[in-house]
Amino acid sequence: MPKHLRVLHVASEMVPFIKTGGLADVVGALPAALKRRGHDARVVIPGYRKAVQEAQKRGVQWGPTPMTIEVGGVDHSVGVGTVQLDGMPVHILACNELFDRDGIYGPNPSNDYDDNARRFAVFSKGALALPGYLGWNPHIVHAHDWQTGLVPPLLERGYGGVLPATRSVFSIHNVAYQGTFWHFDMKLTGLDWSLFNPMHVEHYGKLNLLKAGIVFADRVTTVSRRYADEVQMPEFGYGLDPVLKGHGYKLSGITNGIDMKEWNPEADPHIPAKFSAKDLSGKKTCKRKLQEEMGLATDTDACLVVVVSRLVEQKGIDLVLEAVSPYILAGRMQLAVLGSGDLALEHRLHALHARHPGWVYAWYGHNEGLAHRMVAGGDLFLMPSRYEPCGLTQMYSMRYGTLPLVRFCGGLADTVTDVATGTGTGFSFGPVDLGHFSSVLDRALGLYQFFPKEWQAAQLRGMATDFSWDRVSSEYESLYRGIACAD
Ligand code: ADP
């Protein structure tokens, strides 16, 4: 068994090149942590316009010749750029006609590009052609989410014919996003038509890329332990629960870590005052400055409640909107929201903002600096998700002494313990309804207002928790070692 593994991560997003959600954070951190453990880990991502711009800033080196990737009878010329990120190679597959666009998956968050099947078929095939191009054969190809769902079947069916000993791991970051396309797109996959059946890549008459990845990978993981059980149930499986149950023998959950350097209140360049568990005074400054920045009243002892999230049904923002008004009117809380997504939710937030000037603030769009300032300056962080594959922001919050209030599901259940246990780091509730949510919010605001010592003890417990990728990456290493072939 090789001591040092060669691992190629294939993903659609990666910090600092391109990000719409937690996938980018994971791919930005896990391969780097594997590298710190001595492995030869690399990443390949699509050359979206923004990713190429970011790569150019970081001195990208372009390979002398492009690769030619055939998809559905059309040859695509794919340039290979390489950026060294702290000594780890990140490869960027540039194909202007497919990726040089403003959007990532579509012209806006609510619409997809019509040629996504072709775009991600070219990317998946390109990723598998890359080892031959580089003269570097990985032990493991680790593909992430539906965009790379063709990687395991193409590898298993010998695409390119150059990676016979390479094994695949496929990670599901969110089973609700499956990459479904009409059956005519089957001809773009490079797979035989005979695989278009319910045991393989077909799901209710459509091509389903997430299913393709699950069925053909040597190992499948979810991004938290609990989510691996949940996705096998109808409530959380989004129609793929029978498939995941059927492949349960190779399914496991590894709860994500966070980038402890990027999210560190002692050295965060985005926040106005640094702080630590030893001295929380800087957190007070962060709160006041955040209130000033947002035009919120500063002459109050109210709990500053924050949300940083995609604004989608999954995240339970509708519950927040329904529940908060009485607490705001009673002067017990202020609400600050940063997010983008569903326009109807944005309109409702806007109306709430208009009704409670000085007590509610909302910023629509993606804003990395503001996300840090809100996590640092907030008292309570809300995440009443209907389901949550892992969730990262609750861990960021705990690291910054901001208590998370979460629904008990998925990675939220894995990472947050309720203060009612006496050793908790936040608050959690079960059924997703207004009654249960309001009662846990009431409990959290009560602890904040009347039991500051207990509040601070929970803050300190959260800040002391080790959420580092260094710990988590050893679990991936064991998984890889279980399937890797000797050189
Ligand atoms: P998901 O992947 O479902 O969106 P996660 O909690 O796993 O949820 O990851 C979300 C990531 O995106 C976090 O890093 C969070 O800070 C960030 N994020 C979400 N919305 C915004 C926003 N509007 N501006 C800046 N960062 C955001």
XYZ file of C-alpha atoms in Angstrom, residues 9-486:
478
model
C -10.438 16.123 -6.666
C -12.877 16.934 -9.453
C -15.315 19.688 -8.551
C -17.333 22.503 -10.027
C -16.436 25.033 -7.308
C -13.430 25.861 -5.180
C -12.482 28.765 -2.943
C -10.793 31.139 -3.900
C -11.666 30.665 -7.588
C -15.426 30.250 -7.746
C -18.120 29.809 -5.108
C -21.880 29.580 -4.822
C -22.052 27.500 -1.624
C -20.416 25.155 0.847
C -19.032 22.865 -1.903
C -16.482 25.572 -2.728
C -15.364 25.807 0.913
C -14.921 22.033 1.161
C -12.917 21.751 -2.071
C -10.858 24.761 -0.995
C -9.930 23.072 2.279
C -9.976 19.243 2.076
C -7.296 18.717 -0.631
C -5.031 21.213 1.136
C -5.481 19.283 4.402
C -4.643 16.020 2.575
C -1.530 17.700 1.240
C -0.524 18.675 4.784
C -0.800 14.950 5.638
C 1.843 14.266 2.984
C -0.396 13.190 0.091
C -0.123 14.404 -3.485
C -3.586 15.990 -3.698
C -4.679 18.106 -6.662
C -7.879 19.726 -7.820
C -9.437 20.271 -11.224
C -12.213 22.834 -11.773
C -13.951 24.294 -14.849
C -12.521 27.489 -16.297
C -15.502 29.739 -15.591
C -14.801 33.354 -16.523
C -14.442 34.368 -12.881
C -12.232 31.368 -12.079
C -9.887 32.159 -14.980
C -9.678 35.807 -13.866
C -8.796 34.701 -10.349
C -6.253 32.193 -11.725
C -4.649 34.946 -13.802
C -4.164 37.051 -10.669
C -2.385 34.045 -9.136
C 0.060 33.515 -12.002
C -1.642 30.644 -13.866
C 0.626 28.667 -16.222
C -1.080 27.405 -19.398
C -0.064 24.042 -20.883
C 1.606 24.259 -24.322
C -1.236 22.493 -26.161
C -4.939 22.129 -25.389
C -6.626 18.749 -24.925
C -9.286 17.719 -27.428
C -12.413 16.420 -25.715
C -15.122 14.852 -27.854
C -18.716 15.072 -26.652
C -21.660 13.977 -28.787
C -19.614 14.061 -31.995
C -18.261 17.596 -31.376
C -14.600 18.195 -30.550
C -13.939 20.802 -27.858
C -10.536 22.365 -27.412
C -9.781 22.449 -23.669
C -6.865 24.502 -22.360
C -5.176 23.333 -19.161
C -4.097 26.043 -16.730
C -2.282 25.301 -13.488
C -2.072 27.476 -10.385
C 0.078 26.533 -7.399
C -1.983 27.232 -4.306
C 0.383 26.971 -1.326
C 2.294 24.348 -3.308
C -0.803 22.373 -4.349
C -1.590 22.273 -8.082
C -5.066 23.431 -9.071
C -5.881 22.703 -12.715
C -8.352 24.830 -14.610
C -10.027 23.443 -17.727
C -10.746 26.345 -20.055
C -13.217 25.968 -22.896
C -14.458 29.387 -23.889
C -17.608 28.366 -25.745
C -18.834 26.533 -22.616
C -17.439 28.352 -19.586
C -16.505 31.914 -20.514
C -19.821 33.320 -19.262
C -20.968 35.590 -16.463
C -22.985 32.832 -14.748
C -21.900 29.470 -13.406
C -24.926 27.198 -13.774
C -27.203 29.667 -15.521
C -27.683 33.333 -16.391
C -29.158 33.859 -12.883
C -29.710 31.698 -9.770
C -33.245 30.721 -10.896
C -32.366 29.526 -14.424
C -29.991 26.928 -15.838
C -28.030 27.094 -19.081
C -29.583 24.904 -21.809
C -26.262 23.211 -22.532
C -25.360 22.188 -18.954
C -25.293 18.481 -19.882
C -22.670 19.208 -22.536
C -20.744 21.611 -20.275
C -20.351 19.086 -17.483
C -19.783 16.142 -19.834
C -16.836 18.060 -21.318
C -15.596 18.918 -17.829
C -15.920 15.322 -16.536
C -14.220 13.813 -19.581
C -11.568 16.525 -19.463
C -10.877 15.741 -15.796
C -10.331 12.069 -16.659
C -8.111 12.959 -19.618
C -5.999 15.206 -17.396
C -3.848 12.495 -15.718
C -2.753 11.268 -19.169
C -2.028 14.846 -20.216
C 0.048 15.462 -17.065
C 1.693 12.037 -16.928
C 0.420 11.682 -13.348
C -1.822 8.762 -12.385
C -3.948 9.202 -9.268
C -4.793 6.316 -6.928
C -8.114 8.008 -6.239
C -10.360 10.291 -8.254
C -12.671 12.056 -5.832
C -15.648 13.632 -7.610
C -18.091 16.037 -5.977
C -21.817 16.515 -6.674
C -23.931 16.090 -9.828
C -21.708 18.206 -12.085
C -19.090 15.446 -11.877
C -21.534 12.515 -11.733
C -20.225 11.144 -15.044
C -16.718 10.712 -13.636
C -17.334 7.387 -11.773
C -19.154 5.635 -14.669
C -16.680 6.880 -17.277
C -13.803 5.686 -15.113
C -15.453 2.339 -14.442
C -16.171 1.840 -18.157
C -12.543 2.581 -18.990
C -12.916 6.023 -20.621
C -9.569 6.994 -22.090
C -8.222 3.578 -21.096
C -5.391 5.068 -19.063
C -6.563 4.716 -15.457
C -7.194 0.994 -14.864
C -6.051 1.055 -11.219
C -7.701 4.304 -10.220
C -10.612 4.058 -7.766
C -13.425 6.574 -7.377
C -15.054 8.327 -4.451
C -18.204 10.352 -5.040
C -19.342 12.920 -2.473
C -22.901 14.177 -2.217
C -23.050 17.710 -0.866
C -26.804 18.060 -1.392
C -29.024 15.265 -2.705
C -31.721 17.745 -3.771
C -29.555 18.917 -6.682
C -29.294 15.956 -9.048
C -28.457 17.228 -12.524
C -31.406 15.767 -14.430
C -31.591 16.035 -18.226
C -33.810 14.659 -20.985
C -32.871 11.242 -22.339
C -31.479 12.612 -25.622
C -28.539 13.988 -23.615
C -27.461 10.380 -23.054
C -25.528 10.653 -26.309
C -23.365 13.370 -24.704
C -22.251 11.158 -21.827
C -19.970 8.816 -23.753
C -21.747 5.915 -21.993
C -23.452 3.067 -23.776
C -27.220 3.458 -24.305
C -27.695 0.125 -22.508
C -26.921 1.945 -19.231
C -30.015 4.085 -19.680
C -32.103 1.950 -17.349
C -33.321 2.382 -13.744
C -30.469 0.292 -12.310
C -27.908 2.707 -13.742
C -28.219 6.288 -14.969
C -31.923 6.632 -15.730
C -34.312 7.973 -13.112
C -37.991 8.116 -14.077
C -37.254 8.586 -17.782
C -34.502 11.154 -17.326
C -30.740 11.092 -17.287
C -29.729 11.682 -13.640
C -26.062 12.548 -13.147
C -26.107 12.312 -9.343
C -27.503 8.792 -9.630
C -24.814 7.929 -12.190
C -22.138 8.948 -9.685
C -23.763 6.996 -6.829
C -24.257 3.804 -8.821
C -20.760 3.602 -10.284
C -18.471 5.028 -7.584
C -16.380 2.654 -5.466
C -17.352 4.644 -2.363
C -20.041 7.276 -1.804
C -19.916 9.820 0.985
C -22.189 12.495 2.332
C -20.857 15.614 4.005
C -22.073 14.705 7.472
C -22.535 11.470 9.365
C -26.212 11.909 10.053
C -27.034 12.926 6.468
C -25.790 9.508 5.253
C -28.655 7.914 7.212
C -31.159 10.615 6.309
C -30.689 10.391 2.511
C -31.818 6.769 2.683
C -35.236 7.951 3.945
C -38.069 9.324 1.777
C -38.216 12.572 3.819
C -34.667 13.555 2.830
C -33.730 11.434 -0.202
C -35.427 13.549 -2.894
C -36.461 10.403 -4.759
C -32.993 8.851 -4.640
C -33.528 7.221 -1.213
C -34.125 3.722 -2.672
C -30.962 4.060 -4.796
C -28.920 5.191 -1.797
C -30.367 2.414 0.355
C -29.489 -0.096 -2.339
C -25.923 1.197 -2.391
C -25.814 1.663 1.391
C -22.995 -0.895 1.680
C -20.575 1.642 0.193
C -22.150 4.801 1.659
C -20.765 6.653 4.675
C -20.860 10.141 6.139
C -17.883 12.291 7.063
C -18.818 15.557 8.737
C -17.135 18.557 7.127
C -14.574 20.668 8.889
C -14.025 24.388 8.406
C -11.039 26.421 7.345
C -9.818 27.484 10.794
C -7.370 29.995 9.263
C -9.911 31.740 7.040
C -12.425 31.829 9.912
C -10.353 32.923 12.887
C -11.567 35.791 15.112
C -8.005 36.396 16.314
C -6.689 37.218 12.843
C -9.664 37.912 10.558
C -8.821 40.850 8.249
C -12.534 41.440 7.499
C -13.584 42.337 11.054
C -13.091 45.674 12.841
C -11.725 44.239 16.122
C -10.043 40.900 16.792
C -11.031 38.750 19.759
C -10.481 35.367 21.363
C -11.940 33.136 24.063
C -9.542 34.797 26.541
C -10.782 38.296 25.737
C -14.209 38.778 24.183
C -14.180 42.588 24.321
C -13.404 42.841 20.584
C -16.664 41.000 19.881
C -18.598 43.855 21.514
C -16.840 46.301 19.167
C -17.689 44.073 16.195
C -21.352 44.138 17.243
C -21.507 47.927 17.621
C -19.696 48.536 14.317
C -21.999 46.090 12.558
C -25.068 47.845 13.963
C -23.640 51.175 12.742
C -22.815 49.745 9.291
C -26.369 48.412 8.990
C -28.161 51.438 10.358
C -29.458 49.440 13.330
C -30.138 51.075 16.707
C -27.092 50.938 18.999
C -28.771 52.205 22.195
C -30.268 48.823 23.053
C -29.330 45.593 24.828
C -31.289 43.548 22.292
C -29.835 40.308 20.977
C -28.421 40.785 17.475
C -29.748 37.844 15.479
C -28.048 37.136 12.155
C -28.671 34.983 9.083
C -26.103 34.402 6.313
C -27.596 32.043 3.799
C -28.835 31.231 0.358
C -32.451 32.419 0.437
C -34.172 29.175 -0.497
C -36.952 27.078 1.004
C -34.385 24.565 2.316
C -32.963 27.098 4.741
C -36.270 27.789 6.538
C -36.055 31.571 6.074
C -39.871 31.644 5.795
C -40.057 30.487 9.433
C -37.770 33.336 10.489
C -39.958 35.844 8.645
C -43.096 34.512 10.294
C -41.689 34.306 13.821
C -39.637 37.407 14.530
C -42.007 40.412 14.586
C -43.303 40.010 18.173
C -39.735 39.726 19.519
C -38.598 42.762 17.537
C -41.573 44.813 18.732
C -40.792 43.771 22.311
C -37.254 45.136 21.855
C -35.727 41.694 22.493
C -33.963 41.211 19.170
C -32.648 42.871 16.032
C -32.470 40.908 12.791
C -29.752 41.156 10.127
C -29.908 39.004 6.993
C -27.345 38.522 4.222
C -28.389 36.322 1.345
C -29.559 35.904 -2.177
C -31.833 33.585 -4.086
C -35.612 33.372 -4.054
C -37.087 36.747 -5.081
C -40.327 36.190 -3.155
C -38.310 35.748 0.059
C -36.304 38.885 -0.768
C -39.564 40.857 -1.148
C -40.876 39.599 2.182
C -37.594 40.518 3.861
C -37.775 43.914 2.299
C -41.275 44.417 3.726
C -40.078 43.353 7.204
C -37.195 45.801 6.917
C -39.616 48.606 5.995
C -41.877 47.780 8.968
C -39.054 47.800 11.537
C -36.578 50.541 10.603
C -33.495 50.450 12.825
C -34.328 46.907 13.933
C -34.135 44.874 10.736
C -31.486 44.987 8.020
C -31.156 42.923 4.853
C -28.432 42.858 2.206
C -29.086 40.893 -0.992
C -26.214 39.315 -2.878
C -22.938 37.615 -2.115
C -20.598 39.534 0.175
C -17.688 37.687 1.755
C -16.518 40.551 4.007
C -20.004 41.243 5.325
C -20.504 37.515 5.995
C -17.435 37.595 8.261
C -18.542 40.804 9.999
C -22.015 39.376 10.647
C -20.711 36.089 12.013
C -18.363 38.073 14.271
C -20.767 40.818 15.360
C -23.905 38.722 15.851
C -25.072 37.223 19.152
C -27.288 34.477 17.750
C -27.076 32.781 14.330
C -30.245 31.255 12.835
C -30.253 28.134 10.673
C -33.702 26.548 10.845
C -33.038 24.376 7.778
C -35.618 21.863 6.590
C -32.638 19.658 5.801
C -28.921 20.374 5.981
C -26.344 18.046 4.401
C -23.712 19.575 6.673
C -23.831 23.347 6.905
C -20.708 25.342 7.583
C -21.985 28.642 8.900
C -23.106 27.155 12.235
C -19.479 26.101 12.783
C -18.144 29.527 11.730
C -20.568 31.057 14.254
C -19.431 28.870 17.119
C -15.822 29.746 16.352
C -16.755 33.437 16.684
C -18.744 33.056 19.921
C -22.081 33.490 18.148
C -24.523 30.843 19.362
C -26.224 28.882 16.568
C -29.929 28.080 16.640
C -30.512 25.139 14.320
C -32.961 22.488 13.325
C -31.878 19.074 14.610
C -31.010 17.460 11.271
C -28.028 16.452 9.128
C -24.742 18.148 9.906
C -26.471 20.608 12.229
C -27.304 17.703 14.558
C -23.712 16.432 14.234
C -22.126 19.753 15.190
C -24.441 21.666 17.571
C -25.403 20.456 21.044
C -28.293 22.165 22.828
C -27.414 24.186 25.935
C -30.190 22.335 27.739
C -27.750 19.417 28.066
C -25.601 21.589 30.339
C -22.588 21.308 28.033
C -24.125 22.670 24.831
C -22.956 25.171 22.263
C -26.288 26.357 20.821
C -29.984 25.653 20.491
C -31.866 23.095 18.436
C -35.457 22.154 17.645
C -37.184 19.287 15.864
C -40.353 19.669 13.816
C -40.243 22.494 11.261
C -43.225 24.574 12.289
C -43.819 28.017 13.681
C -44.633 26.758 17.189
C -41.427 24.802 17.667
C -39.286 27.485 16.054
C -40.823 30.329 18.103
C -40.413 28.439 21.328
C -36.699 27.750 20.760
C -36.162 31.372 19.678
C -37.911 32.500 22.865
C -35.641 30.204 24.920
C -32.506 31.552 23.195
C -33.504 35.199 23.700
C -34.331 34.413 27.341
C -30.887 32.932 27.993
C -29.262 35.921 26.303
C -31.248 38.433 28.353
C -31.394 36.794 31.775
C -28.500 34.322 32.031
C -25.401 36.064 30.631
C -23.011 33.761 32.496
C -24.565 30.623 31.002
C -24.589 32.348 27.609
C -20.905 33.104 27.865
C -20.100 29.563 28.990
C -21.808 28.243 25.828
C -19.876 30.785 23.743
C -16.587 29.563 25.176
C -17.453 25.909 24.645
C -18.215 26.638 20.974
C -15.017 28.613 20.519
C -12.985 25.742 21.995
C -14.421 23.081 19.647
C -12.021 21.605 17.091
C -13.717 21.790 13.690
C -10.446 21.603 11.770
C -10.023 19.837 8.440
C -6.817 18.297 9.780
C -8.951 16.008 11.942
C -11.561 15.357 9.228
C -9.057 14.679 6.430
C -7.728 11.629 8.319
C -11.190 10.060 7.902
C -10.974 10.558 4.127
C -7.477 9.113 4.181
C -8.788 5.903 5.812
C -11.567 5.713 3.220
C -9.081 6.095 0.352
C -6.723 3.499 1.852
C -9.589 1.015 1.979
C -9.908 1.014 -1.819
C -6.585 2.245 -3.282
C -4.554 -0.193 -5.369
C -0.828 -0.672 -4.806
